[in-house]
Coordinates of C-alpha atoms in Angstrom, one line a residue:
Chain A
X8 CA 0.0 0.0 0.0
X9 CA 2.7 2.6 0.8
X10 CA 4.9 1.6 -2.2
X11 CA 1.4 2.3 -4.3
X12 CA 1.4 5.8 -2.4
X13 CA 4.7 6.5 -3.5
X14 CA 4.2 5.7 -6.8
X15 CA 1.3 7.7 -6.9
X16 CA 3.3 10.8 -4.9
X17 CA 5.7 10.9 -8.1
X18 CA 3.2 10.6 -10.5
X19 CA 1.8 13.5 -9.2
X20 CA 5.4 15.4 -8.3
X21 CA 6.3 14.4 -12.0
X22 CA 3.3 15.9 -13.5
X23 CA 3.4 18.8 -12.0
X24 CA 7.4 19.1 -12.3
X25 CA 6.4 18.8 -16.4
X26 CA 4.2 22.0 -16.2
X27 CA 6.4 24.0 -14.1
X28 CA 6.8 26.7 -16.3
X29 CA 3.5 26.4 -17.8
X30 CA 0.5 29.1 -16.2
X31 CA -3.2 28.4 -16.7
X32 CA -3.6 30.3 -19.9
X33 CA -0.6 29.0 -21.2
X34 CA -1.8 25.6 -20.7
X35 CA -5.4 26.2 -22.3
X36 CA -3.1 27.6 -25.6
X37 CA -0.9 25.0 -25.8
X38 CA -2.9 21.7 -25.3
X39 CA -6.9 23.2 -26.5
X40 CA -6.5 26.0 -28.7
X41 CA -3.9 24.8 -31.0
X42 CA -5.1 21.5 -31.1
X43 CA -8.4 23.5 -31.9
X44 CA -7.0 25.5 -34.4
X45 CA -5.0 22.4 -36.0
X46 CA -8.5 20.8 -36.5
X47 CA -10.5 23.7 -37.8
X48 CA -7.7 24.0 -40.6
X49 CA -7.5 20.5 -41.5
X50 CA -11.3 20.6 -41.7
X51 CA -11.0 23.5 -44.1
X52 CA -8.7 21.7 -46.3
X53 CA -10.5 18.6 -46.6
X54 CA -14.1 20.2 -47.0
X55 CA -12.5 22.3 -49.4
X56 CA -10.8 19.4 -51.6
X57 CA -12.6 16.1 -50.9
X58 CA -16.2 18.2 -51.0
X59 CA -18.3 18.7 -48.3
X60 CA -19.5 15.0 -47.8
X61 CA -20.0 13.8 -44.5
X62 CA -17.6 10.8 -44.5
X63 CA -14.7 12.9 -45.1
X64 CA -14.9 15.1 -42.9
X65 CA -16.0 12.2 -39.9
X66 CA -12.8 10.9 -41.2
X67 CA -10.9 13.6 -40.5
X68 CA -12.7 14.6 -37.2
X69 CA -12.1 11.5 -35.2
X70 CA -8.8 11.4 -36.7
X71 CA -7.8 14.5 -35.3
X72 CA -10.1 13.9 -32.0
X73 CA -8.1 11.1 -31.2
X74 CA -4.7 12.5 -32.1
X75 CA -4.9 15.4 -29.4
X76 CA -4.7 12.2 -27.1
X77 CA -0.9 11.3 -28.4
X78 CA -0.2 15.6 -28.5
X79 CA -0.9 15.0 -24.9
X80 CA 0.2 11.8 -23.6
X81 CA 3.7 11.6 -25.7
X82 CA 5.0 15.0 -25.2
X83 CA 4.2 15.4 -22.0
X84 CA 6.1 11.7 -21.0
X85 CA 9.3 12.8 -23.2
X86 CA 9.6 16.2 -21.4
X87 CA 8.9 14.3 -18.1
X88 CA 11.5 12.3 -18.4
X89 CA 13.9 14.3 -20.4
X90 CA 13.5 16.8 -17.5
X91 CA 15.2 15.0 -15.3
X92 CA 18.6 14.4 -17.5
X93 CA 18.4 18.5 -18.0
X94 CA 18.3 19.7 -14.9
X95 CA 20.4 17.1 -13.4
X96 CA 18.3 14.6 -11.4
X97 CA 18.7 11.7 -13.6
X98 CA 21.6 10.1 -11.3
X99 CA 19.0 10.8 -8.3
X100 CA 16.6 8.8 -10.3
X101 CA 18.8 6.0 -11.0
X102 CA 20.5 5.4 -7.8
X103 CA 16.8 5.1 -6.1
X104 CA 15.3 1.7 -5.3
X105 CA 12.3 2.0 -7.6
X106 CA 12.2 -0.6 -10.5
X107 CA 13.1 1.1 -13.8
X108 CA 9.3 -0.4 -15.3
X109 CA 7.6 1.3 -12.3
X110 CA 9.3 4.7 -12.6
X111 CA 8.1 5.0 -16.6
X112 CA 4.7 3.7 -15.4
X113 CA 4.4 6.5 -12.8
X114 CA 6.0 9.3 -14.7
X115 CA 3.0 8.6 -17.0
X116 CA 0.1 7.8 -15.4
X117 CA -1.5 11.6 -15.1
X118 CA 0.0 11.8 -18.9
X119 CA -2.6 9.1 -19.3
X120 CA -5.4 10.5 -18.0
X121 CA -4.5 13.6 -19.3
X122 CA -4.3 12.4 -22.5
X123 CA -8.0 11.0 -22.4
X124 CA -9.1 13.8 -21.1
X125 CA -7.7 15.8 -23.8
X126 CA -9.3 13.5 -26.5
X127 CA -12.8 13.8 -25.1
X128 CA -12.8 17.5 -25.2
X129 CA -11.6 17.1 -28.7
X130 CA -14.5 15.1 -29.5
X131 CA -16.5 17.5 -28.1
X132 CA -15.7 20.2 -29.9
X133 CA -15.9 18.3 -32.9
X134 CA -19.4 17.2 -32.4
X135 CA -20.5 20.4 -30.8
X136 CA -18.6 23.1 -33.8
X137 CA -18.0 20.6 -36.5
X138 CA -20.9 18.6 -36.7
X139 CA -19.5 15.3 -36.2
X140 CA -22.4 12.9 -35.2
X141 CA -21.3 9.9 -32.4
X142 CA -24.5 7.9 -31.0
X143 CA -24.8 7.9 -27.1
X144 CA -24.7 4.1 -26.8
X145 CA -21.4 4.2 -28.4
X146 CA -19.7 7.1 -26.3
X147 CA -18.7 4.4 -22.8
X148 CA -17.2 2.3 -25.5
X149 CA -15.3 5.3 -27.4
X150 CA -14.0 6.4 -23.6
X151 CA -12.6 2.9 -23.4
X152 CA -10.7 3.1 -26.6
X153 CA -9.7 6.4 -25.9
X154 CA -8.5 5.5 -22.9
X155 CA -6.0 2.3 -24.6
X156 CA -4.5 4.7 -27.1
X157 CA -3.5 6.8 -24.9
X158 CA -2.1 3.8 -23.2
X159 CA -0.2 2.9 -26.1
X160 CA 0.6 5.9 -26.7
X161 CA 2.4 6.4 -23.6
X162 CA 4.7 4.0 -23.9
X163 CA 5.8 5.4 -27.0
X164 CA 6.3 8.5 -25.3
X165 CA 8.8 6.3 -23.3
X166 CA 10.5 4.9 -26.1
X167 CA 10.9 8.7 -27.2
X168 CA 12.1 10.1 -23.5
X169 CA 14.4 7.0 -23.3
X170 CA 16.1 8.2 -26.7
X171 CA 16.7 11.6 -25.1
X172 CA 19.0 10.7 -23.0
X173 CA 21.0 9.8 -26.4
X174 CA 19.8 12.5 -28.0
X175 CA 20.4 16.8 -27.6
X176 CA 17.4 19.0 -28.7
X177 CA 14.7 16.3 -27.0
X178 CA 11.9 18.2 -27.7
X179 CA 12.6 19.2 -31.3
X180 CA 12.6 15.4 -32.2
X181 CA 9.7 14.3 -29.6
X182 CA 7.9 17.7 -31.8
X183 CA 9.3 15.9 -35.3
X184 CA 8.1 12.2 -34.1
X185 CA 4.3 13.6 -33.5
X186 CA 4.5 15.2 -36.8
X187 CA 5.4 12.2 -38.1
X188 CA 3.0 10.5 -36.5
X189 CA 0.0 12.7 -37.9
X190 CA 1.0 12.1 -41.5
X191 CA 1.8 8.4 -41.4
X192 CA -1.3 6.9 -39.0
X193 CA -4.1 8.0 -41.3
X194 CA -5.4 11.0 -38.9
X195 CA -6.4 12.9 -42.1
X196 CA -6.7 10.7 -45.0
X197 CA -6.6 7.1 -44.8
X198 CA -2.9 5.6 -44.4
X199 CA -3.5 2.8 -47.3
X200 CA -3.3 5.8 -49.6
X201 CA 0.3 5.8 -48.6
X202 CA 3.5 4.8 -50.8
X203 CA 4.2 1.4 -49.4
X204 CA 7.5 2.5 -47.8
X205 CA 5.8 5.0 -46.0
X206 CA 2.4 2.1 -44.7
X207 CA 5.2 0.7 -43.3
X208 CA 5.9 3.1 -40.5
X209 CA 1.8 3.6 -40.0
X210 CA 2.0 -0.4 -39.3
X211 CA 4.1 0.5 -36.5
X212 CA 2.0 3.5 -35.1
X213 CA 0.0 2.2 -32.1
X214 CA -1.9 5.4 -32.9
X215 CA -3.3 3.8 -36.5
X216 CA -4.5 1.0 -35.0
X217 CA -6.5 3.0 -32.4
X218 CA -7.7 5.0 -35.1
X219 CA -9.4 2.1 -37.0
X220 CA -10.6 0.2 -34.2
X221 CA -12.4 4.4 -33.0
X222 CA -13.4 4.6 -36.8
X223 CA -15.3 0.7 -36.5
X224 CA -17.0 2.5 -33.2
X225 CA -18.6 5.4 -34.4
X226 CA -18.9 4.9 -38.3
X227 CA -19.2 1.4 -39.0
X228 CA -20.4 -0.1 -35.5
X229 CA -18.2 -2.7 -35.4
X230 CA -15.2 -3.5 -33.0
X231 CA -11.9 -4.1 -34.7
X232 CA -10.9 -7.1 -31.9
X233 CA -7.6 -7.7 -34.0
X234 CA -6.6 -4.0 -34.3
X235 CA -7.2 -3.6 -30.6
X236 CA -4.8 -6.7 -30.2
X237 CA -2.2 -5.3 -32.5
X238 CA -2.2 -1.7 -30.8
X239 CA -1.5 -3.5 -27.4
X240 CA 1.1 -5.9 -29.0
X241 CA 2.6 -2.7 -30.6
X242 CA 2.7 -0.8 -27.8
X243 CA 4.0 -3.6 -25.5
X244 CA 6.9 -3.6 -27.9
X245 CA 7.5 -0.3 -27.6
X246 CA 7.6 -0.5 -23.9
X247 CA 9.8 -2.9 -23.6
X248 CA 12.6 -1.5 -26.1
X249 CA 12.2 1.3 -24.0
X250 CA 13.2 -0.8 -21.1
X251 CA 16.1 -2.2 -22.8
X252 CA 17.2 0.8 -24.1
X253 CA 17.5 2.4 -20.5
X254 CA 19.0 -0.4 -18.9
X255 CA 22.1 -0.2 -21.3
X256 CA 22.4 3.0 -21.5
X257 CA 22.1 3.0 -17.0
X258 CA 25.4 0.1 -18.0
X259 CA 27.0 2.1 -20.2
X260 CA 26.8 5.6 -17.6
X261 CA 28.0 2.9 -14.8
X262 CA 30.5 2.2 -16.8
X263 CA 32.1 6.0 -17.8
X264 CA 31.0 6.9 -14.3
X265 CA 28.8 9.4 -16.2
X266 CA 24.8 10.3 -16.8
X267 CA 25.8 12.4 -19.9
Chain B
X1 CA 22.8 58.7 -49.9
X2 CA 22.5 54.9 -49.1
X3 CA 25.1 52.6 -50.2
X4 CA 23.6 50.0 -51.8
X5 CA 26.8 48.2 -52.0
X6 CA 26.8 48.3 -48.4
X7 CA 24.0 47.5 -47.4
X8 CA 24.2 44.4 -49.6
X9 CA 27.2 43.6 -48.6
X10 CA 26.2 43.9 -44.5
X11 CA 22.9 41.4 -45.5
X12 CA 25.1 38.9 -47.3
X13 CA 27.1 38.7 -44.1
X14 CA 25.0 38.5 -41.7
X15 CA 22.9 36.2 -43.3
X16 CA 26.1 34.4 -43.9
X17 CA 27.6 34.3 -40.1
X18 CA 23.7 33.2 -39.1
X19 CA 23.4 30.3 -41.4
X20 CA 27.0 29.2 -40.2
X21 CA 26.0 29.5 -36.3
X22 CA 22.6 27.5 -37.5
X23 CA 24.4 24.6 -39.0
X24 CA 25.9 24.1 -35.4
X25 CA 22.5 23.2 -34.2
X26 CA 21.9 19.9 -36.2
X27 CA 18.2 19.9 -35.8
X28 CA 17.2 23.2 -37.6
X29 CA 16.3 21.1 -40.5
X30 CA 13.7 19.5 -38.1
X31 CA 12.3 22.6 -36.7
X32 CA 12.3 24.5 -39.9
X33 CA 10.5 21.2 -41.8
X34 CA 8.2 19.8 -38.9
X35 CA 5.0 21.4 -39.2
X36 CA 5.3 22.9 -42.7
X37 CA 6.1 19.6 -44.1
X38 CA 3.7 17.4 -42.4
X39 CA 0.9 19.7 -42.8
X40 CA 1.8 19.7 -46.4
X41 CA 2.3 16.0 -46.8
X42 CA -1.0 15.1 -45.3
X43 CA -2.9 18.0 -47.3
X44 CA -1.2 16.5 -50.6
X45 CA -2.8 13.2 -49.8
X46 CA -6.0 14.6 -48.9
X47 CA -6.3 16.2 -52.2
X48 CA -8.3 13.9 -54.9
X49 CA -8.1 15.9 -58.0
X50 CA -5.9 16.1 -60.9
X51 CA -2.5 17.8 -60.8
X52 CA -3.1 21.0 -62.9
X53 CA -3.0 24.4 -62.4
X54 CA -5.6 24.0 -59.3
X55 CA -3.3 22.3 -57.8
X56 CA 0.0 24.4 -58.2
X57 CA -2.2 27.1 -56.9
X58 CA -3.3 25.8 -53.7
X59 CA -0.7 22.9 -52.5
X60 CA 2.5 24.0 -54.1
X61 CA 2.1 27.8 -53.7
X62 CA 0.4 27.0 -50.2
X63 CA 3.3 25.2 -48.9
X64 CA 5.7 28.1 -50.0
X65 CA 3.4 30.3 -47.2
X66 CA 3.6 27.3 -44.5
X67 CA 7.2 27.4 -45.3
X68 CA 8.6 30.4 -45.0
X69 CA 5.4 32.1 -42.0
X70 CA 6.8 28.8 -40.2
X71 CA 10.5 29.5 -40.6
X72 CA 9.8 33.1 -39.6
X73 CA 7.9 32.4 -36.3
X74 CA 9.9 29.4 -34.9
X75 CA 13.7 31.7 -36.0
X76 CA 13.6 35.1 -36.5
X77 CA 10.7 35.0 -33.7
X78 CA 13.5 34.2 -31.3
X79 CA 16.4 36.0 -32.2
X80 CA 16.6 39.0 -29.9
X81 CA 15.7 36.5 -27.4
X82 CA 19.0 34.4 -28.0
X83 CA 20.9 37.1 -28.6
X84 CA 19.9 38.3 -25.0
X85 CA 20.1 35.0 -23.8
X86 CA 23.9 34.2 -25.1
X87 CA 24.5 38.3 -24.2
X88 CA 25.8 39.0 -27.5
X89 CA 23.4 41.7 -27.6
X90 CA 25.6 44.6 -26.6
X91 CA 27.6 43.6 -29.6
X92 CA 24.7 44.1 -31.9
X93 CA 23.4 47.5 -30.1
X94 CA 27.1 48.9 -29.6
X95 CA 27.5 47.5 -33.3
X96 CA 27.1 50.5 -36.7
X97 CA 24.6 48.0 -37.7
X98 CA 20.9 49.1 -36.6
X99 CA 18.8 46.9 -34.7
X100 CA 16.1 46.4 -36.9
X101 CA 18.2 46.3 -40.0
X102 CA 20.3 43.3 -38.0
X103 CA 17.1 41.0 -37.0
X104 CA 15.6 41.8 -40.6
X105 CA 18.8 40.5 -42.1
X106 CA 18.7 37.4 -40.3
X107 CA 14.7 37.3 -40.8
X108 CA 15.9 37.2 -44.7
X109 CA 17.9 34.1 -44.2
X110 CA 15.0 32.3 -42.3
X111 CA 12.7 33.4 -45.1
X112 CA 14.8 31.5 -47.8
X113 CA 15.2 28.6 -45.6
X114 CA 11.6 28.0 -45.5
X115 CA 11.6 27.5 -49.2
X116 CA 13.2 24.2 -48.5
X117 CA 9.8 22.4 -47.8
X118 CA 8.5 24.2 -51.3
X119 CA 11.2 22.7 -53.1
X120 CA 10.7 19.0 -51.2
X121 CA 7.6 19.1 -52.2
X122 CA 7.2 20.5 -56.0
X123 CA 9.9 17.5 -56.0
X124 CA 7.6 15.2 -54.3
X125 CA 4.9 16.1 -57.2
X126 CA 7.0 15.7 -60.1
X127 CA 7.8 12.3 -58.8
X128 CA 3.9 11.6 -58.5
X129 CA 3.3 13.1 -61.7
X130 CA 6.5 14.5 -64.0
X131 CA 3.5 16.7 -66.0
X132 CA 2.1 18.6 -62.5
X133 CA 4.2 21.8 -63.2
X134 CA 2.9 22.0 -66.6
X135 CA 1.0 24.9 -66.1
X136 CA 3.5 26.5 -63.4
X137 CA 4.6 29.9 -64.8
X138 CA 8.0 30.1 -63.3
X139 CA 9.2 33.5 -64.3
X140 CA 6.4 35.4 -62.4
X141 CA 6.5 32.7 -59.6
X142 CA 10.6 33.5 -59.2
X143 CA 10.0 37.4 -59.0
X144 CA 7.0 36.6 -56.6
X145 CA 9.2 34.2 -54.4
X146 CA 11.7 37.1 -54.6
X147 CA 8.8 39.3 -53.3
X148 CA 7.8 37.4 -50.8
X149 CA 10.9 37.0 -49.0
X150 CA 11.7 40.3 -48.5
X151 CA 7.6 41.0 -47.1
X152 CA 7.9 37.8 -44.9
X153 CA 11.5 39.7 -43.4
X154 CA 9.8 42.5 -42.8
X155 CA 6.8 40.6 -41.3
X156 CA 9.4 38.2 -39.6
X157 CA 11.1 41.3 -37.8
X158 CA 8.2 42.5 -36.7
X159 CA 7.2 39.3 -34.6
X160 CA 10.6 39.3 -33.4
X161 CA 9.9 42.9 -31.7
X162 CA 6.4 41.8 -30.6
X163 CA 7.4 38.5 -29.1
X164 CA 10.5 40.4 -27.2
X165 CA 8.3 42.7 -25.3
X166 CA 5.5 40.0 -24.8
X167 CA 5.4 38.1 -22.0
X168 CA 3.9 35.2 -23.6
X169 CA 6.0 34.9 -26.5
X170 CA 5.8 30.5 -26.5
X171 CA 2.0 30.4 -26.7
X172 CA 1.7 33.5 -29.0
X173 CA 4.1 31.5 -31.7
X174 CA 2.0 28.5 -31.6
X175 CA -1.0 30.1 -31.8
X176 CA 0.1 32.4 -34.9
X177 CA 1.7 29.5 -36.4
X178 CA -1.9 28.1 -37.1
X179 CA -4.0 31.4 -37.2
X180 CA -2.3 32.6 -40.2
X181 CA -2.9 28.8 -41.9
X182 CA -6.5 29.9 -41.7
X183 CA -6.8 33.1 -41.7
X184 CA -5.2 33.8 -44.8
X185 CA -6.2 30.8 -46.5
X186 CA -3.1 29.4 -47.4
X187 CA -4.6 26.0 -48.6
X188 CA -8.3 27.3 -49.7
X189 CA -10.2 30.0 -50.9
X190 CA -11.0 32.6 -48.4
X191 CA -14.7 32.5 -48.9
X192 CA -14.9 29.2 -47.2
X193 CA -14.3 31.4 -43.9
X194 CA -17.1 33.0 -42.1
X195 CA -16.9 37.1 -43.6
X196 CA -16.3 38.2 -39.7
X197 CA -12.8 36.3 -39.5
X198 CA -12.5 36.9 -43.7
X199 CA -11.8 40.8 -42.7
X200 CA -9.2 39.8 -40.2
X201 CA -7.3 37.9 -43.3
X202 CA -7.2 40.4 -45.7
X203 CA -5.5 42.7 -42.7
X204 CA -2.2 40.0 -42.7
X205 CA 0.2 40.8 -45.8
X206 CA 0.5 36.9 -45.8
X207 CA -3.4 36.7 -47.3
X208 CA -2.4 39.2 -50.4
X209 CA 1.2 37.3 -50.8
X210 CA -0.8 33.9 -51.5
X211 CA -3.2 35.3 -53.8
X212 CA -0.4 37.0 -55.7
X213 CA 1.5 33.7 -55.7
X214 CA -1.8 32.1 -57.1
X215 CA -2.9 34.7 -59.4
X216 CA 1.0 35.3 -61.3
X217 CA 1.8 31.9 -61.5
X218 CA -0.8 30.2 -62.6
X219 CA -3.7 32.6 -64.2
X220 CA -2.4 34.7 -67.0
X221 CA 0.1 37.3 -65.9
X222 CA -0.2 40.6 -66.2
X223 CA 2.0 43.8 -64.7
X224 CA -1.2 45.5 -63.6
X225 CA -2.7 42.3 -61.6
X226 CA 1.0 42.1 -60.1
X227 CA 1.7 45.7 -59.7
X228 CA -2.0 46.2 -57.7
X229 CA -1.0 43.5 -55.6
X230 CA 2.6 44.9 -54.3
X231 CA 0.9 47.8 -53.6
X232 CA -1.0 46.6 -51.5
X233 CA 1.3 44.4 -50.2
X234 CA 3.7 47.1 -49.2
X235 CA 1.5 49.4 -47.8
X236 CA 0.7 46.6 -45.4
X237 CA 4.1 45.9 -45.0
X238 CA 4.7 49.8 -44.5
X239 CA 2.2 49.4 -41.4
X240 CA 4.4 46.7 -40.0
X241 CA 7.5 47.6 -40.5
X242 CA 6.3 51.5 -39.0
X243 CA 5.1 48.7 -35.8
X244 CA 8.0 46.8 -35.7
X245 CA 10.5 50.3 -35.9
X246 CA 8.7 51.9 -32.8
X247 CA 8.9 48.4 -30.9
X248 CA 12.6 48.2 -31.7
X249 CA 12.9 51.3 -30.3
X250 CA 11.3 50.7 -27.3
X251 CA 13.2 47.6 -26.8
X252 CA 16.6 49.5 -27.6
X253 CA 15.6 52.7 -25.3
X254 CA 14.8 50.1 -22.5
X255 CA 17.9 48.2 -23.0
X256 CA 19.5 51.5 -22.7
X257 CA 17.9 52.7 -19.4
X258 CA 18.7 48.8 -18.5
X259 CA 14.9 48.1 -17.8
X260 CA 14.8 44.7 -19.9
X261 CA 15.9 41.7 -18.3
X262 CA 18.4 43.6 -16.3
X263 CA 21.0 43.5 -18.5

């Protein structure tokens, strides 16, 4: 029980530590209005050259519904952890007596819930200003989902934070990664549409699977069980790397007596 | 008199000393290219029709806006802030070299830079389809480009004022980052926007650059449709580069007094 309430003291202290420098309006600019804004443009386009029919633009809203999720969830767990390598606390970390798996999971867990959070007000606005159409019955159900992405989404957020301890300018590639992300997992046109070399890289997106299974929800009303399967398997994978990746690079600082 | 010489000679250099200190900094490519080139990527896949001169006019002269606006914003929006940052400042205000004329330079630089995602991507369309330029008239779309680097550095140093003496300068450069994507209806018409937020557009130079863009290089060119444009063009520009004079001497006449940031 205490070792829950510590884990649940740093989720907390690592949350907040992530939005130091961030005030109230500052927050409602960077993780609602642009988002917003993002959406409303995309909308645009897409009305503007794939007409104004009603699939296409559903397509296009719970694409970018759903990616506000991973805006949320992945930067927040790269600067969480790549936080503590800048201002110095990363030998702190490692020297403490918490398992390496545990410490990811509770740097991210208000990500997490964040990140949900941040998805349903995206389908809100869309439904409310954009006129996307979701049916009651299937709302719980979309929560779920919602809820698994941002899951999955998380632990590629590790993957990424793991890499900045390798890398310099952590949030210009976490930034680059997302962008990435938005072109290759079908959040605005359908990923199939892609060059093959390209689909290859949405295959590996936990974030296009989550999109399908969201699209079978609300359009279709059907539940995608194997892309469900495949977003967990994928995202497991990630987590896991991530695991790997930390560990040797906790041998190799061991080893030059250095966190740099 | 003004030497033209000179003042050639001072932009060539510090353009040239700024893209050397850039290249340091190995992910400029990353920042310059992120949104620009994503947003362009996914709006080139979202577009159905045939590659003709509808297309040139909204995806390939659109992403020559989300270029260069981008470039603009993310650099030149921050360089008085480095510059007080690193303290090389006082070299810059102790320097011949005014101010303004110093960030505008460097605004030129990030201007060109943010023709980079253009060129990616009239590549990307030629590999689609090697007939998509076709109707690209690239004589009035070079002195246009030309154009529009030297507005965007004027626009460029102006943000570079604004976001010195603003407090929120992070969420400001987001936020425009987008606003201008709409409002000046860089990849659609502007009469899909409600007339309210329309009026706003046409107030941002960066609304009349893209519809010269569209209108010279693709529709048939003519000196009066081009000359009525960069009129108004620089008597928008005039209004901001009057704004972004008075700012930089408010920032200079501070820095003086050593009000900002206690230098």
């Amino acid at each position: 029980m205490s070792y829950l309430r510590k884990m649940f003291t740093l989720s907390i202290l690592s949350f907040k530590g992530s939005n130091i420098s961030v005030n109230g309006h500052q927050y409602v600019i960077n993780k609602l209005l642009v988002p917003f804004l993002e959406i409303t443009f995309f909308y645009i386009v897409t009305m503007y050259f794939r007409g104004n029919e009603y699939r296409y633009l559903e397509f296009m809203l719970i694409g970018n519904s759903v990616y506000m999720v991973s805006l949320s969830t992945v930067m927040g767990i790269v600067f969480t952890i790549a936080r503590d390598r800048e201002i110095g606390m990363l030998p702190i970390v490692l020297i403490s007596p918490i398992r390496k798996s545990n410490l990811f999971i509770a740097k991210s867990v208000l990500h997490i819930i964040e990140g949900v959070l941040l998805g349903c007000i995206g389908f809100i606005f869309s439904v409310l200003f954009l006129g996307l159409e979701i049916e009651l019955d299937s709302a719980f159900l979309v929560f779920v989902i919602l809820f698994l992405i941002s899951l999955s989404m998380a632990s590629l957020g590790i993957l990424l934070g793991c890499l900045t301890m390798i890398l310099k300018d952590t949030i210009a590639f976490a930034n680059f990664a997302l962008l990435f992300l938005l072109f290759v997992s079908g959040v605005n046109f359908p990923a199939e549409e892609l060059p093959m070399s390209l689909a290859f890289f949405s295959k590996l997106s936990p974030l296009y699977y989550g999109l399908e299974v969201i699209r079978g929800i609300i359009v279709s009303k059907t539940f995608s069980i194997e892309s469900l399967v495949s977003m967990l398997l994928v995202s497991l994978g990630y987590f896991l790397l991530s695991i790997c990746i930390f560990k040797t690079i906790e041998m190799f600082a061991l080893k030059k007596s250095t966190y740099e | 008199m003004i030497n033209i010489y000179g003042v050639i000679r001072k932009i060539l250099a510090i353009t040239y000393f700024s893209f050397l200190s850039m290249r340091r900094e190995k992910n400029w490519i990353i920042s310059i290219l992120g949104v620009p080139l994503s947003f362009s990527l996914s709006i080139l896949f979202i577009y159905e029709g045939d590659f003709s001169s509808y297309y040139i006019s909204y995806i390939i002269i659109g992403s020559i806006i989300l270029g260069m606006w981008s470039a603009n914003v993310i650099f030149t929006g921050f360089e008085l802030r480095k510059e007080f940052a690193f303290s090389t400042v006082d070299y810059v205000i102790l320097s011949p070299t005014n101010l303004w004329f110093f960030i505008f330079s460097k605004s030129i630089l990030y201007s060109i830079l943010g023709l980079i995602n253009f060129f990616i991507l009239t590549f990307i369309s030629v590999l689609i389809e090697p007939s998509c330029l076709n109707d690209l008239r690239l004589f009035p779309l070079i002195l246009g480009i030309l154009l529009s680097i030297f507005f965007f550095s004027i626009l460029g140093a102006f943000l570079c004022g604004l976001f010195m003496i603003l407090k929120d300068f992070n969420s400001l450069s987001t936020i425009l980052t987008r606003l201008i994507f709409i409002i000046s209806g860089v990849m659609f018409p502007l009469n899909y926007l409600p007339r309210e937020i329309r009026f706003f557009g046409y107030l941002v130079p960066t609304t009349w650059i893209v519809n010269m863009l569209r209108d010279i290089s693709t529709n048939s060119f003519s000196f009066i449709l081009f000359f009525q444009y960069v009129i108004i063009i620089t008597l928008l520009s005039g209004v901001y580069l009057f704004l972004s004079l008075r700012i930089f001497s408010l920032i200079e006449n501070r820095y003086q007094k050593n009000k900002l940031f206690e230098v």
